[in-house]
Tab-separated table of C-alpha atoms and ligand atoms in Angstrom:
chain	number	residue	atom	x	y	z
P	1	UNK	CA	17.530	-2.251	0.478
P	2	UNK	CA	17.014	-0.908	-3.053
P	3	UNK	CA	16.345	-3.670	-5.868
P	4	UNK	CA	19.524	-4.030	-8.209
P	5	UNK	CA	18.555	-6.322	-10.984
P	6	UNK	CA	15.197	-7.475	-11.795
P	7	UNK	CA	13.903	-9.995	-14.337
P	8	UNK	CA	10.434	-10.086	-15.646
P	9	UNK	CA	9.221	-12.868	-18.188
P	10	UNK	CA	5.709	-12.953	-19.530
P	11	UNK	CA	3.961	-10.529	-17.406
P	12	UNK	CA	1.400	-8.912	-19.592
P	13	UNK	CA	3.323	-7.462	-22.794
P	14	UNK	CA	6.747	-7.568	-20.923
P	15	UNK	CA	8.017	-10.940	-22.338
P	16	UNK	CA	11.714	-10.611	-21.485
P	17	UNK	CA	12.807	-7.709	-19.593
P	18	UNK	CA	16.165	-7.620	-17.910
P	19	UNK	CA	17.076	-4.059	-16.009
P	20	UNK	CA	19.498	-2.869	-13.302
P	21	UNK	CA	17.547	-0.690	-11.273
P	22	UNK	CA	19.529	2.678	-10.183
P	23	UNK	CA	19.579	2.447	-5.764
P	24	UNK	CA	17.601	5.933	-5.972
P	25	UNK	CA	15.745	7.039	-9.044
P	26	UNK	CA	14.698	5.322	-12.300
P	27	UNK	CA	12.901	7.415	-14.330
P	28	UNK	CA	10.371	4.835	-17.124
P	29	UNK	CA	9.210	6.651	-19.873
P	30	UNK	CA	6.989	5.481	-23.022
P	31	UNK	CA	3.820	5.915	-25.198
P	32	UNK	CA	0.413	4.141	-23.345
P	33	UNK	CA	0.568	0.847	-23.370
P	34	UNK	CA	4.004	0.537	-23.600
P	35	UNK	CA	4.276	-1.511	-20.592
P	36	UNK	CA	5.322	1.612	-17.713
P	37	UNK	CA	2.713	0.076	-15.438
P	38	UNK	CA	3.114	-3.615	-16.126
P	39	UNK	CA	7.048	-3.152	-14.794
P	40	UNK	CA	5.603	-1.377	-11.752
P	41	UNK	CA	3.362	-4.238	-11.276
P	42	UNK	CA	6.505	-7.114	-11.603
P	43	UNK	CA	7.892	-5.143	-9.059
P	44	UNK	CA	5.337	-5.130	-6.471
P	45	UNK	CA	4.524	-8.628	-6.990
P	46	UNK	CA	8.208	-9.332	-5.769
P	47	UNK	CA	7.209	-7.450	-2.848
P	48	UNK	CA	3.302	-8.830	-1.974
P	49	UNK	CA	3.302	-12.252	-4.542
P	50	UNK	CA	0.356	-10.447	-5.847
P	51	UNK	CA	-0.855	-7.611	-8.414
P	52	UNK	CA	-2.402	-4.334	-7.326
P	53	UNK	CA	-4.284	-4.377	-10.379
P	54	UNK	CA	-5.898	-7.800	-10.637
P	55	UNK	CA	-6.731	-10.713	-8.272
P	56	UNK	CA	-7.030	-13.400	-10.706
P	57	UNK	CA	-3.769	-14.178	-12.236
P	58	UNK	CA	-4.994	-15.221	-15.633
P	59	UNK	CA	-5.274	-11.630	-17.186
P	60	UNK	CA	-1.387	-10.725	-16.048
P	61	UNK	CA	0.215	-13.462	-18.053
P	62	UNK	CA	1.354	-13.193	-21.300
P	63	UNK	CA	-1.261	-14.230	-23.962
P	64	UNK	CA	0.806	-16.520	-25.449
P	65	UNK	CA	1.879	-18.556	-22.382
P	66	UNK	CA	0.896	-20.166	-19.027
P	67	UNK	CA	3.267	-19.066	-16.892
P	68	UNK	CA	5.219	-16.034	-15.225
P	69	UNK	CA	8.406	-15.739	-13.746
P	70	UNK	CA	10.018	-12.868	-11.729
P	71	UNK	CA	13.465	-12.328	-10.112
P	72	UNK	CA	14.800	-9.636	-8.271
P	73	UNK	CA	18.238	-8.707	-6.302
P	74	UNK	CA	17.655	-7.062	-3.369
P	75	UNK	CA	20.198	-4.940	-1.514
P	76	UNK	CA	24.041	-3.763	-1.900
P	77	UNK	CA	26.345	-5.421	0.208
P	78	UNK	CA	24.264	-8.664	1.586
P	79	UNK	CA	22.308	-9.586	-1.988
P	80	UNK	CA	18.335	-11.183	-1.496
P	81	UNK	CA	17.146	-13.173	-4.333
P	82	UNK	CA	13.704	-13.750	-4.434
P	83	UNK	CA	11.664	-15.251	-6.886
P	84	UNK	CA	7.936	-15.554	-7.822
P	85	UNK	CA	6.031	-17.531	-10.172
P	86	UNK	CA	2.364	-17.380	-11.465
P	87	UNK	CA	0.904	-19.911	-13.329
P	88	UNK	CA	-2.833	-19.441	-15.303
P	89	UNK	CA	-4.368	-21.945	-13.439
P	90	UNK	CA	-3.664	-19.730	-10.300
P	91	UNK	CA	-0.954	-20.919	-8.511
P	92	UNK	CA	1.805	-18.800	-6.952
P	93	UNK	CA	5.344	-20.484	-5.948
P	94	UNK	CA	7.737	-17.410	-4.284
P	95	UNK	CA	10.799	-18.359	-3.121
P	96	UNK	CA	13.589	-16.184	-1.196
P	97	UNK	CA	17.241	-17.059	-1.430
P	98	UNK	CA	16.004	-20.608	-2.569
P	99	UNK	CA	13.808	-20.998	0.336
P	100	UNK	CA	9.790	-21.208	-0.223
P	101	UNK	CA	7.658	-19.112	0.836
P	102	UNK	CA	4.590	-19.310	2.273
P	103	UNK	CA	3.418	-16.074	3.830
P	104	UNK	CA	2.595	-12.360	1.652
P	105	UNK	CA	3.827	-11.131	5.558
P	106	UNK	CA	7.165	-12.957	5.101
P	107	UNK	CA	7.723	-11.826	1.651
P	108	UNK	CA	6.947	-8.035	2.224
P	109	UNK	CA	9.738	-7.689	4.772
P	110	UNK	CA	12.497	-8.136	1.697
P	111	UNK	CA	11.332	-5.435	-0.239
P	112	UNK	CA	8.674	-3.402	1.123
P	113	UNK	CA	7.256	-1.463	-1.395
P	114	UNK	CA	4.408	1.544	-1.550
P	115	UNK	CA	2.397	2.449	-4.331
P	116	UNK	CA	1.226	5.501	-5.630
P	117	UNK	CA	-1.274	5.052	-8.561
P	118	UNK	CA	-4.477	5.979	-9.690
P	119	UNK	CA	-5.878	3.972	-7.226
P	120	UNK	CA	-4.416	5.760	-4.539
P	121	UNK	CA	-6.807	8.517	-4.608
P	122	UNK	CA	-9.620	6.444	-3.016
P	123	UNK	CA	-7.577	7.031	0.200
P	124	UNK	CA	-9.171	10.155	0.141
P	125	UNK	CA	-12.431	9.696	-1.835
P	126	UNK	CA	-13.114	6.010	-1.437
P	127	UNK	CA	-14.842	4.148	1.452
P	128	UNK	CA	-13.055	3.766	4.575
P	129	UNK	CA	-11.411	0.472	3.666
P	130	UNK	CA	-7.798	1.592	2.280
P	131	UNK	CA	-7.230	4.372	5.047
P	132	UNK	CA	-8.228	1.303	7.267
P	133	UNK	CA	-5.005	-0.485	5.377
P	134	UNK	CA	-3.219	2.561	5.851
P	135	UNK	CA	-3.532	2.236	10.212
P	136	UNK	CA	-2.570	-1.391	9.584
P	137	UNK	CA	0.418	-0.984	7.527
P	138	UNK	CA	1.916	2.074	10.226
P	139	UNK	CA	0.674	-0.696	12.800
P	140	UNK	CA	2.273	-3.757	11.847
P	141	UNK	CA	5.526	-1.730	11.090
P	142	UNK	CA	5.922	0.642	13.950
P	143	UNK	CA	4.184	-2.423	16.590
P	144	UNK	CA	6.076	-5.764	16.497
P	145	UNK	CA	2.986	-7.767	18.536
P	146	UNK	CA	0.291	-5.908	16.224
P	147	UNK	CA	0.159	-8.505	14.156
P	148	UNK	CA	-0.612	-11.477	15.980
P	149	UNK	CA	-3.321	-9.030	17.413
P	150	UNK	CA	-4.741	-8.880	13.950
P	151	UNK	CA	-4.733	-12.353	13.115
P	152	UNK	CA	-6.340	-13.189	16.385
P	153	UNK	CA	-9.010	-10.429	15.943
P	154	UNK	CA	-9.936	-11.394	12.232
P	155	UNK	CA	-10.357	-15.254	13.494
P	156	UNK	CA	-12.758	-14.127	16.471
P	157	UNK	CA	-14.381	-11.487	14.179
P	158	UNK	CA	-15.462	-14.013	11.616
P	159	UNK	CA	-16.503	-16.880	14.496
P	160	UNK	CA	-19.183	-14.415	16.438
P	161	UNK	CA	-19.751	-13.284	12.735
P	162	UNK	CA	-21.149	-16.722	11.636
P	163	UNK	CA	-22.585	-17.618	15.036
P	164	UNK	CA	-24.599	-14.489	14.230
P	165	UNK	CA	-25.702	-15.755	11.032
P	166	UNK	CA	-26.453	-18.994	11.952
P	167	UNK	CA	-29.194	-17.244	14.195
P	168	UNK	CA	-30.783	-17.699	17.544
P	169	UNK	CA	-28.132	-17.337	19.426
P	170	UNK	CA	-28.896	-15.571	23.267
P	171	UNK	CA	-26.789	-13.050	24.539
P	172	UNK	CA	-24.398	-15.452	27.250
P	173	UNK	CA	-23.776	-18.045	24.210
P	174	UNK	CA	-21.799	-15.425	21.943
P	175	UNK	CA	-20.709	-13.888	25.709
P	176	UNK	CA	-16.566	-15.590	25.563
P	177	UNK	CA	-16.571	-14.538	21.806
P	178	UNK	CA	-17.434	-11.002	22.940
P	179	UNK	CA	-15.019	-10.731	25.893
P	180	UNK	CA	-12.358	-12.382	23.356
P	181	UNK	CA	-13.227	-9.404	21.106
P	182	UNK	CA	-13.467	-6.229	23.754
P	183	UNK	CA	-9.527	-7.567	24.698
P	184	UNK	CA	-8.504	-7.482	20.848
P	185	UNK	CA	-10.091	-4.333	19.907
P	186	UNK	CA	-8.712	-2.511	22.747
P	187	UNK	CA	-4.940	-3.782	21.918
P	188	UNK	CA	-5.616	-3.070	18.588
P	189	UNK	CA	-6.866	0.425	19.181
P	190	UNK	CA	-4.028	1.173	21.351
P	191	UNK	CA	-1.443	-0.280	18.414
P	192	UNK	CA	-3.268	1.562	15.957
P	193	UNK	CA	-3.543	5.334	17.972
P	194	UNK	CA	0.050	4.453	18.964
P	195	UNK	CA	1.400	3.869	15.312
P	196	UNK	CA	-0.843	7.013	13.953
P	197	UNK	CA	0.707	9.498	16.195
P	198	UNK	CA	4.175	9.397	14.275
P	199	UNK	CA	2.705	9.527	11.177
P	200	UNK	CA	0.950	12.439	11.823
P	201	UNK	CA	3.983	13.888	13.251
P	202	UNK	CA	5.863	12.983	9.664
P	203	UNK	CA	2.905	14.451	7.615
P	204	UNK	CA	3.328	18.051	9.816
P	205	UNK	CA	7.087	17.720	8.901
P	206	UNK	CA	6.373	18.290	4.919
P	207	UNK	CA	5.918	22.118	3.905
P	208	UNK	CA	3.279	23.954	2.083
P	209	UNK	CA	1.095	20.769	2.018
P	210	UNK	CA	-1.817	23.096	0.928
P	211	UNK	CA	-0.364	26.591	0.450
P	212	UNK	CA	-3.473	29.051	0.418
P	213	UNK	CA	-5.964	26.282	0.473
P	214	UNK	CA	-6.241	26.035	4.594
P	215	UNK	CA	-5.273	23.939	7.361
P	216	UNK	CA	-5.643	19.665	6.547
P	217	UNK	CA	-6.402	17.529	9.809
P	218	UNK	CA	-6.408	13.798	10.129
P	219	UNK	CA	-8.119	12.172	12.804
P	220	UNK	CA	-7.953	8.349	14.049
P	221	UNK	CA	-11.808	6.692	14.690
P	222	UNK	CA	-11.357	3.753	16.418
P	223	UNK	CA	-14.906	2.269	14.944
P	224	UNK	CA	-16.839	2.952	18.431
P	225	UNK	CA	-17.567	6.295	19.750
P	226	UNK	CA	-15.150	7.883	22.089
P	227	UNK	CA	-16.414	7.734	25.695
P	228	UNK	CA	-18.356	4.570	24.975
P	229	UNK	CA	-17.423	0.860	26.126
P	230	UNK	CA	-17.401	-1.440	23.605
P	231	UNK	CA	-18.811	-4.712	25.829
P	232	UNK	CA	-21.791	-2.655	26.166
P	233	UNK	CA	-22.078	-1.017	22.522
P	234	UNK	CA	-21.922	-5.067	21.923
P	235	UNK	CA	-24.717	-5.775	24.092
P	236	UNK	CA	-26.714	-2.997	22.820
P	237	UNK	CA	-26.529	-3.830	19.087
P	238	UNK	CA	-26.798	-7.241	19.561
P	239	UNK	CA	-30.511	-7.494	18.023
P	240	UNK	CA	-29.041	-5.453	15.140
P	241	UNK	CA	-26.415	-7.917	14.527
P	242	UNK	CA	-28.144	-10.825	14.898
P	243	UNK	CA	-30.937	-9.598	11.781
P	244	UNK	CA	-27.566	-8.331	9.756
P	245	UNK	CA	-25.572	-11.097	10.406
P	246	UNK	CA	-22.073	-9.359	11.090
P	247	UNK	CA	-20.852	-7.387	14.331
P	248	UNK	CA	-21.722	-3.675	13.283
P	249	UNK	CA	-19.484	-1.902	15.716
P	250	UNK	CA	-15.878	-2.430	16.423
P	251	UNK	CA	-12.073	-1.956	15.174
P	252	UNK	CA	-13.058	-3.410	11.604
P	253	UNK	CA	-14.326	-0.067	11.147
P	254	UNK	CA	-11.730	2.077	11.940
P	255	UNK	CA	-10.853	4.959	9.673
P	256	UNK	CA	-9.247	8.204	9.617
P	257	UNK	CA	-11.115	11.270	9.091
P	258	UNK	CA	-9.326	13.360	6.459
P	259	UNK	CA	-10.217	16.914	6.852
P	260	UNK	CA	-9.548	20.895	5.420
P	261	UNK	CA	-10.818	23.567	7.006
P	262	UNK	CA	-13.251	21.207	8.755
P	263	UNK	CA	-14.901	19.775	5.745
P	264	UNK	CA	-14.597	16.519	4.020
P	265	UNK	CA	-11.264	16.395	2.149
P	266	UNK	CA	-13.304	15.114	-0.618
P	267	UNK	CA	-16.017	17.221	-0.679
P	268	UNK	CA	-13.608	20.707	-0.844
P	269	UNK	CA	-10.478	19.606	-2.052
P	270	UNK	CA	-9.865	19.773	-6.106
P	271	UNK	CA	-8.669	16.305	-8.279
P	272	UNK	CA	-4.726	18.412	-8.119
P	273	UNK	CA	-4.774	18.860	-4.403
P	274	UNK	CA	-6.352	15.330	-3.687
P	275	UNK	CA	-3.210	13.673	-5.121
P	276	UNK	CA	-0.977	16.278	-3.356
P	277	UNK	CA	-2.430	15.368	-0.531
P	278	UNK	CA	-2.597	11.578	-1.255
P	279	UNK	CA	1.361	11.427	-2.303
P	280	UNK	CA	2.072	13.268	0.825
P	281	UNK	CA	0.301	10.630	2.898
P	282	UNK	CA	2.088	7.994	1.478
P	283	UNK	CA	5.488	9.941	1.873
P	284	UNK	CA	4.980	9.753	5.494
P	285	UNK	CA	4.060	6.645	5.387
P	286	UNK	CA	7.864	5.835	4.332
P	287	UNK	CA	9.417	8.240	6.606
P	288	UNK	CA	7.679	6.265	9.902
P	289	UNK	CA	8.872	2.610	8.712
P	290	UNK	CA	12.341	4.454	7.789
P	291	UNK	CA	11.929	6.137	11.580
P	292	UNK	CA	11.149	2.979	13.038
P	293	UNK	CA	13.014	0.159	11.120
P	294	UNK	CA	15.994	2.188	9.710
P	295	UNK	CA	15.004	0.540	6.326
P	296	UNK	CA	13.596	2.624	3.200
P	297	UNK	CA	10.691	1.566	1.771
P	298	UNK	CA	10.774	1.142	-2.222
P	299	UNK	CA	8.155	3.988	-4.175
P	300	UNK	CA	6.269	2.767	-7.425
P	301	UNK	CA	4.897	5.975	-8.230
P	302	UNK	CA	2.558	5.590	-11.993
P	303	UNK	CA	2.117	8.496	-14.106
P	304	UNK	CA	1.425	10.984	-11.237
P	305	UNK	CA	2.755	14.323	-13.184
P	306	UNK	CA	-0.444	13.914	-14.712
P	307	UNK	CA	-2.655	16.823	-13.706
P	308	UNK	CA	0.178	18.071	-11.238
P	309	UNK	CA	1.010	21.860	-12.004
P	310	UNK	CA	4.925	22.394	-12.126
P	311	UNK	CA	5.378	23.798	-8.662
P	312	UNK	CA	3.433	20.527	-7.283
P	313	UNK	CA	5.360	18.242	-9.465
P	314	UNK	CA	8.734	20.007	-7.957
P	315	UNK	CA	7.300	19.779	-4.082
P	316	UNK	CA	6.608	15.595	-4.916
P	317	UNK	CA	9.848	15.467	-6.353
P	318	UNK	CA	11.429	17.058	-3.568
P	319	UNK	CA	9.733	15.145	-0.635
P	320	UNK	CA	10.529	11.943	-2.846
P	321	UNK	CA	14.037	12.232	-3.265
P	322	UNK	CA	13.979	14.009	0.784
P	323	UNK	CA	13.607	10.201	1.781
P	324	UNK	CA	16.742	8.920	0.545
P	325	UNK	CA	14.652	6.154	-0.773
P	326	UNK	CA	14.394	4.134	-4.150
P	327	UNK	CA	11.852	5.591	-6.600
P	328	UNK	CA	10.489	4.116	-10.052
P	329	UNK	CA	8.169	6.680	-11.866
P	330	UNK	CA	6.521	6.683	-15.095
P	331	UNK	CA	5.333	8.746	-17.247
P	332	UNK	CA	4.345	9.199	-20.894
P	333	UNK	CA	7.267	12.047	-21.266
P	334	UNK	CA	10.305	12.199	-19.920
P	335	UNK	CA	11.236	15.847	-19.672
P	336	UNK	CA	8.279	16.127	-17.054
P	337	UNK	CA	9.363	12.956	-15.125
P	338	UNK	CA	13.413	14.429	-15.025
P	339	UNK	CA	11.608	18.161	-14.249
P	340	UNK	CA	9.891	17.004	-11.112
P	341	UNK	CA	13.627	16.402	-9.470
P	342	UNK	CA	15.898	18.611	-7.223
P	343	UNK	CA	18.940	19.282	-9.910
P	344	UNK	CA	21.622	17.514	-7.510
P	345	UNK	CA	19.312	15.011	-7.415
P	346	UNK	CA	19.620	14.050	-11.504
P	347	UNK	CA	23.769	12.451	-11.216
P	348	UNK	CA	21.634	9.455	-8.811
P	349	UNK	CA	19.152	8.548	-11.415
P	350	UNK	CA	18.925	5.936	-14.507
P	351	UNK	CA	16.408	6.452	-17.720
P	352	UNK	CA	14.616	3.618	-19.073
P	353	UNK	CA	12.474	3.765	-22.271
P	354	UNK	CA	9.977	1.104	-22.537
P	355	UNK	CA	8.425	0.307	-26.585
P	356	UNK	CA	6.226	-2.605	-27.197
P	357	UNK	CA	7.106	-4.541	-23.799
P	358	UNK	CA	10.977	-3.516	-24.383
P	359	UNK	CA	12.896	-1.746	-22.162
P	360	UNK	CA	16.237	0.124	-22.565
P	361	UNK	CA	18.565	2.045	-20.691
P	362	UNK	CA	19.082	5.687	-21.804
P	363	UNK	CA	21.361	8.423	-20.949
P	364	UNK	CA	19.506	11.063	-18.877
P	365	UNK	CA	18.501	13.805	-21.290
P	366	UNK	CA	18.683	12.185	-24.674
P	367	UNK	CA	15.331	11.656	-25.669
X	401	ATP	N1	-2.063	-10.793	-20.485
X	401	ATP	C1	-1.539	-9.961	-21.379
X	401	ATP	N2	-0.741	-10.455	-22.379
X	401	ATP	C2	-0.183	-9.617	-23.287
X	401	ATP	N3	-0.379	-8.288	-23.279
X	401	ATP	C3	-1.157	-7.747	-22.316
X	401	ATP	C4	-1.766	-8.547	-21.323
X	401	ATP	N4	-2.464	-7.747	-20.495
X	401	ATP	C5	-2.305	-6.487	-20.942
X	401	ATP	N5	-1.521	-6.468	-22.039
X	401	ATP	C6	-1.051	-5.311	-22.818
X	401	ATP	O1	0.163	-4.888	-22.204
X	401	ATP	C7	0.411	-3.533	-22.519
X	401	ATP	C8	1.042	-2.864	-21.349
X	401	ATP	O2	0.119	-2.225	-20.511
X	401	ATP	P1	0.570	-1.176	-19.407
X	401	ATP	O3	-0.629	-0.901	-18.608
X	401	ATP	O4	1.782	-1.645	-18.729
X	401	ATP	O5	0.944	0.109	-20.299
X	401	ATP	P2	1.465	1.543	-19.855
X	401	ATP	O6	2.782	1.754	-20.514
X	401	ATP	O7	1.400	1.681	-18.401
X	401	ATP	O8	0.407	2.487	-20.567
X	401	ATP	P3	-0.311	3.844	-20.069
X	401	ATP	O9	0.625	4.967	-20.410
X	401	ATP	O10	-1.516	3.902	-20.928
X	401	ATP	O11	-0.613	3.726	-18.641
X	401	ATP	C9	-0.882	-2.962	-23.046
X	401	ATP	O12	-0.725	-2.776	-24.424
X	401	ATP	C10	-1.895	-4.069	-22.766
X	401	ATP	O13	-2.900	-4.114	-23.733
X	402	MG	MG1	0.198	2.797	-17.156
C-alpha cells in the first residue's frame, strides 16, 4: 500500500508541493531547514490526522495562512484518497475516498506509517511511556479484540481514578470498578505478552545487532510483579492510591525492559548503538504487522545517517530495503542517503531535492 502521489499546501514552509512518491525508496535531500522534515510530517499526518512534532496545530501552518490541506493516493491497483485539513483555530476535517472521518484508529489502517526520528531514541532512554506505545501498537495489530480491551480499560482506569480523587471512598464502594479492572488487565496482559513474543522473534531474525558489544535482551513487565495477583496488589495499595489520587499498580505501567549484557541499555550502550538498536526495534516492528496483516507498513526515517558509521548506515539500509516496504529518508547529503542502500536496491528508488519549501525530482546520482 505504498503512497503514489501526495499533495501538501501550507504546511510549515512547504506551500505547494506536488510529488509522486517511488513504491520503495525516496531518497529527500537538502540544506536545514529546507523543509526534509516538514514533508515527513505531511505524510504522517495522512496517516494519524496529527503531527509528531506538535500538538497544537497553529505552529504547522504556513505563516501566511489559516489553513492546511493534504492529499495522498494510496496503493497501486485499488487507489485510496484521503484527505486532511487543519485549520489555526484547531480543527481537523480528514476524509477517505470522500467519506469523513472520525476516528485517528480508522485513518491509520490506510496508510500505516512508522517513524524513525530523533525522537525515537527515548524508546530507549526515555520514561517508559513510548515502549508502552510500542506493546500497544504490536497489540492492536497482531490482536483484533485488543482494542476494544483498551478502550474499555482506559474508561474504567480513569472512573476508579477520579473516585479516588474525589476521596473517602471504602474499599467495597470502588470493589465493581476493581473487579472490572483485574478482568481488563489480565486480557490486556495476555494481548500484550501474546503480540511481544513475535516481535521478539523478528528482532532475533536481524544480524549483528551489536557485533562485539554483547548480547541485547528485551523483556515484557506487565506493571505488577510476576507471581502476584493484581485484586490483592489493589487491595493492598489502596491507602496509597487514595492519598495519590490515581491507581499506582496495573497494565498502565507496562514497559519493556531493554537490556545488554544485563545492564540498562541506556546506561552502557553509546548515542551510535542506541539508534542501531532503536531502528532495529522499529524494523521489527514492520516485519510483525507485515507477518500478521500481509500489509507493509510505510518508514519516515529523518536524518538518521547522522552519527551512523558506514558499516551501520549499510546494516539500516539493508534491513530497510529487507522489508520490501516503502521508505522516505532525509538527509542533509545525498551521497550518504544513496550509500546506505544495497546496490540492486538503487534501480527502485526516486531523488527529491527540497530548497526553500520546493521540492524536485532528480535523477539518482546527479547532485
Ligand atoms: N508555520 C510555519 N510557517 C512557515 N515556515 C515555517 C513554519 N514552521 C516552521 N517553518 C520553517 O519551515 C522550514 C522547514 O523546516 P524543516 O524542519 O522541515 O527543515 P529540515 O529540512 O528538516 O531541516 P533540518 O535539516 O535542519 O532538519 C524551516 O525553515 C522553519 O523555520
Ligand atoms: Mg529536519
Amino acid at each position: 500500500m505504498p503512497l503514489t502521489r501526495l499533495i501538501v499546501d501550507n504546511l510549515r514552509n512547504l506551500k505547494h508541493v506536488e510529488l509522486k512518491p517511488h513504491p520503495r525508496l525516496n531518497v529527500i535531500y537538502g540544506a536545514n531547514g529546507s523543509g526534509k522534515t516538514s514533508l515527513l510530517e505531511a505524510v504522517n499526518m495522512l496517516s494519524l490526522g496529527r503531527s509528531f512534532r506538535s500538538h497544537r496545530s497553529k505552529p504547522i501552518i504556513n505563516y501566511d495562512t489559516d489553513r492546511l490541506t493534504l492529499y495522498g493516493e494510496v496503493g497501486l491497483e485499488r487507489v485510496t484518497r484521503i484527505g486532511v485539513e487543519k485549520t489555526r483555530q484547531g480543527d481537523t476535517s480528514i476524509r477517505v475516498d470522500g467519506r469523513n472521518i472520525l476516528s485517528a484508529a480508522e485513518l491509520a489502517e490506510h496508510l500505516p506509517v512508522l517513524a524513525l526520528n530523533a525522537d525515537s531514541f527515548e524508546l530507549i532512554t526515555g520514561s517508559p511511556k513510548l515502549r508502552r506505545q510500542l506493546l500497544d501498537w504490536l497489540a492492536f495489530h497482531v490482536e483484533p479484540s485488543f482494542y476494544g480491551v483498551w478502550r474499555n480499560l482506559q474508561h474504567c482506569l480513569k472512573q476508579r481514578n477520579s473516585l479516588l480523587r474525589r476521596g473517602r471512598i471504602s474499599g467495597p464502594e470502588l470493589r465493581p470498578w476493581d473487579q472490572q479492572l483485574v478482568t481488563l488487565s489480565a486480557a490486556i496482559d495476555e494481548h500484550r505478552r501474546r503480540s511481544f513474543s513475535p516481535f521478539l522473534d523478528a528482532l532475533n531474525s536481524l544480524e549483528d545487532l551489536l557485533p562485539g558489544v554483547g548480547e541485547i535482551n528485551l523483556e515484557y513487565r506487565r506493571g505488577w510483579k510476576r507471581g502476584e495477583d493484581y485484586q490483592e496488589l489493589l487491595e493492598a495499595h489502596l491507602e496509597q492510591d487514595l492519598l495519590r489520587g490515581f491507581t499506582q499498580v496495573g497494565p498502565h505501567r507496562a514497559d519493556i525492559k531493554i537490556t545488554v549484557n544485563g545492564e540498562n541499555a541506556a546506561d552502557v550502550l553509546s548515542r551510535g548503538q542506541q539508534k542501531v538498536v532503536v531502528a532495529a526495534l522499529v524494523v521489527a516492528q514492520g516485519m510483525v504487522f507485515n507477518q500478521h496483516t500481509g500489509k507493509q507498513v510505510l518508514y519516515l526515517v529523518d536524518d538518521l545517517p547522522a552519527e551512523l558509521d558506514q558499516d551501520r548506515s549499510r546494516q539500516l539500509g539493508g534491513w530497510l530495503s529487507g522489508l520490501n516496504a516503502q521508505v522516505f529518508i532525509t538527509g542533509v547529503e545525498q551521497g550518504a542517503l544513496i550509500g546506505m542502500w544495497p546496490e540492486t536496491e538503487l534501480q527502485n528508488a526516486a531523488v527529491f531535492h527540497v530548497e526553500h519549501g520546493k521540492v524536485s525530482q532528480e535523477t539518482l546520482g546527479a547532485e
